[in-house]
């Protein structure tokens, strides 16, 4: 199932989508562990906030990687 998810997001959204797909798969396993009942409200909040922040940062890096790749390809075609 995981390869199909990564293939789909990679085809739809390119490098940025692939980065988000990998993060989705990793954090899905963290959330599945059902550790939230064992955490305090503050700890659960901090964990979820960190997951959201890291996902956002990976998406931004993926978008910049895509832009860099596209500009490099455009420069290669111009030569």
Coordinates of N, CA and C in Angstrom, one line a residue:
X1 N 0.8 -1.2 0.0 CA 0.0 0.0 0.0 C 0.9 1.3 0.0
X2 N 2.0 1.3 0.7 CA 2.8 2.4 0.8 C 3.4 2.8 -0.6
X3 N 3.9 1.8 -1.3 CA 4.4 2.2 -2.7 C 3.3 2.9 -3.6
X4 N 2.1 2.4 -3.5 CA 1.0 3.0 -4.3 C 0.8 4.5 -3.9
X5 N 0.8 4.7 -2.5 CA 0.6 6.1 -2.1 C 1.7 7.0 -2.6
X6 N 3.0 6.6 -2.4 CA 4.1 7.4 -2.9 C 4.1 7.6 -4.4
X7 N 3.7 6.5 -5.1 CA 3.6 6.7 -6.6 C 2.5 7.7 -7.0
X8 N 1.4 7.6 -6.3 CA 0.3 8.5 -6.6 C 0.6 10.0 -6.3
X9 N 1.2 10.2 -5.1 CA 1.5 11.6 -4.8 C 2.7 12.1 -5.6
X10 N 3.6 11.3 -6.0 CA 4.7 11.7 -6.8 C 4.2 12.0 -8.2
X11 N 3.3 11.3 -8.8 CA 2.7 11.6 -10.1 C 1.9 12.9 -10.1
X12 N 1.1 13.1 -9.0 CA 0.2 14.3 -9.0 C 1.0 15.5 -8.6
X13 N 1.9 15.5 -7.7 CA 2.5 16.7 -7.2 C 4.0 16.8 -7.3
X14 N 4.6 15.8 -8.0 CA 6.0 15.9 -8.2 C 6.9 15.7 -7.0
X15 N 8.0 16.4 -6.9 CA 8.9 16.2 -5.8 C 8.3 16.6 -4.5
X16 N 7.6 17.7 -4.5 CA 6.9 18.2 -3.3 C 5.9 17.2 -2.8
X17 N 5.2 16.6 -3.7 CA 4.2 15.6 -3.3 C 4.8 14.3 -2.8
X18 N 6.0 14.0 -3.4 CA 6.7 12.8 -2.9 C 7.2 13.0 -1.5
X19 N 7.7 14.2 -1.2 CA 8.2 14.6 0.1 C 7.1 14.5 1.1
X20 N 5.9 15.0 0.7 CA 4.8 15.0 1.6 C 4.3 13.5 1.8
X21 N 4.4 12.7 0.8 CA 3.9 11.3 0.9 C 4.8 10.6 1.9
X22 N 6.1 10.8 1.8 CA 7.0 10.1 2.8 C 6.7 10.6 4.2
X23 N 6.5 11.9 4.4 CA 6.2 12.3 5.8 C 4.9 11.8 6.2
X24 N 3.9 11.7 5.3 CA 2.6 11.1 5.7 C 2.8 9.7 6.2
X25 N 3.6 8.9 5.5 CA 3.8 7.5 5.8 C 4.5 7.4 7.2
X26 N 5.5 8.2 7.4 CA 6.2 8.2 8.7 C 5.4 8.6 9.8
X27 N 4.7 9.7 9.7 CA 3.9 10.2 10.8 C 2.6 9.4 11.1
X28 N 2.2 8.7 10.0 CA 1.0 7.9 10.2 C 1.3 6.8 11.2
X29 N 2.5 6.3 11.1 CA 2.9 5.2 12.0 C 3.0 5.7 13.4
X30 N 3.5 7.0 13.6 CA 3.6 7.6 14.9 C 2.2 7.7 15.5
X31 N 1.3 8.2 14.7 CA -0.1 8.4 15.2 C -0.8 7.1 15.5
X32 N -0.5 6.1 14.7 CA -1.1 4.8 14.9 C -0.7 4.1 16.2
X33 N 0.4 4.4 16.8 CA 0.9 3.8 18.0 C 0.0 4.0 19.2
X34 N -1.0 4.9 19.1 CA -1.9 5.1 20.1 C -1.3 5.5 21.4
X35 N -0.3 6.4 21.3 CA 0.4 6.9 22.5 C -0.3 8.1 23.2
X36 N -1.2 8.6 22.5 CA -1.9 9.9 23.0 C -2.6 9.7 24.3
X37 N -3.2 8.6 24.6 CA -3.8 8.4 26.0 C -2.8 8.4 27.1
X38 N -1.5 8.0 26.8 CA -0.5 8.0 27.8 C 0.2 9.4 28.0
X39 N -0.1 10.3 27.1 CA 0.6 11.6 27.2 C -0.4 12.6 27.9
X40 N 0.3 13.6 28.5 CA -0.5 14.7 29.0 C -1.0 15.6 27.9
X41 N -2.0 16.4 28.2 CA -2.5 17.3 27.1 C -1.4 18.2 26.5
X42 N -0.5 18.7 27.3 CA 0.6 19.5 26.8 C 1.5 18.7 26.0
X43 N 1.9 17.5 26.4 CA 2.8 16.7 25.6 C 2.1 16.3 24.2
X44 N 0.8 15.9 24.2 CA 0.1 15.6 23.0 C 0.1 16.8 22.1
X45 N -0.2 18.0 22.6 CA -0.2 19.2 21.8 C 1.1 19.4 21.2
X46 N 2.2 19.3 22.0 CA 3.5 19.6 21.4 C 3.9 18.6 20.4
X47 N 3.5 17.3 20.5 CA 3.8 16.3 19.5 C 3.1 16.6 18.2
X48 N 1.8 16.9 18.3 CA 1.0 17.2 17.1 C 1.5 18.5 16.4
X49 N 1.9 19.5 17.2 CA 2.4 20.7 16.7 C 3.7 20.4 15.9
X50 N 4.6 19.6 16.5 CA 5.9 19.3 15.9 C 5.6 18.5 14.6
X51 N 4.7 17.6 14.6 CA 4.4 16.9 13.3 C 3.9 17.8 12.2
X52 N 3.1 18.8 12.6 CA 2.5 19.7 11.6 C 3.7 20.6 11.1
X53 N 4.5 21.1 12.0 CA 5.6 22.0 11.6 C 6.6 21.2 10.7
X54 N 7.0 20.0 11.1 CA 7.9 19.3 10.2 C 7.3 18.9 8.9
X55 N 6.0 18.6 8.8 CA 5.4 18.4 7.5 C 5.4 19.6 6.7
X56 N 5.1 20.8 7.3 CA 5.1 22.0 6.5 C 6.5 22.3 6.0
X57 N 7.6 22.1 6.8 CA 8.9 22.4 6.4 C 9.4 21.4 5.3
X58 N 9.0 20.2 5.4 CA 9.3 19.2 4.3 C 8.6 19.6 3.0
X59 N 7.4 20.1 3.1 CA 6.7 20.5 1.9 C 7.4 21.7 1.3
X60 N 7.8 22.6 2.1 CA 8.5 23.8 1.5 C 9.8 23.4 0.9
X61 N 10.6 22.5 1.5 CA 11.8 22.0 0.9 C 11.5 21.3 -0.4
X62 N 10.5 20.5 -0.4 CA 10.1 19.8 -1.7 C 9.7 20.8 -2.8
X63 N 9.0 21.8 -2.4 CA 8.7 22.8 -3.5 C 9.9 23.5 -4.0
X64 N 10.8 23.9 -3.1 CA 12.1 24.5 -3.5 C 12.9 23.6 -4.4
X65 N 12.9 22.3 -4.0 CA 13.7 21.3 -4.8 C 13.1 21.2 -6.2
X66 N 11.7 21.3 -6.3 CA 11.1 21.2 -7.6 C 11.4 22.5 -8.4
X67 N 11.4 23.6 -7.8 CA 11.7 24.9 -8.5 C 13.1 24.9 -9.0
X68 N 14.0 24.4 -8.1 CA 15.4 24.3 -8.5 C 15.6 23.4 -9.7
X69 N 15.0 22.2 -9.6 CA 15.1 21.3 -10.7 C 14.5 21.9 -12.0
X70 N 13.4 22.5 -12.0 CA 12.8 23.1 -13.2 C 13.6 24.2 -13.7
X71 N 14.2 25.0 -12.9 CA 15.1 26.1 -13.4 C 16.3 25.6 -14.0
X72 N 16.9 24.5 -13.5 CA 18.1 23.9 -14.0 C 17.8 23.3 -15.4
X73 N 16.6 22.6 -15.5 CA 16.2 22.0 -16.8 C 16.0 23.1 -17.8
X74 N 15.4 24.2 -17.4 CA 15.1 25.3 -18.4 C 16.4 25.9 -18.8
X75 N 17.4 26.1 -18.0 CA 18.7 26.6 -18.3 C 19.5 25.6 -19.3
X76 N 19.3 24.3 -19.1 CA 19.9 23.3 -19.9 C 19.3 23.4 -21.3
X77 N 18.0 23.6 -21.4 CA 17.4 23.7 -22.8 C 17.7 24.9 -23.5
X78 N 18.0 26.0 -22.8 CA 18.4 27.3 -23.4 C 19.7 27.2 -24.1
X79 N 20.6 26.4 -23.6 CA 22.0 26.3 -24.1 C 22.1 25.7 -25.5

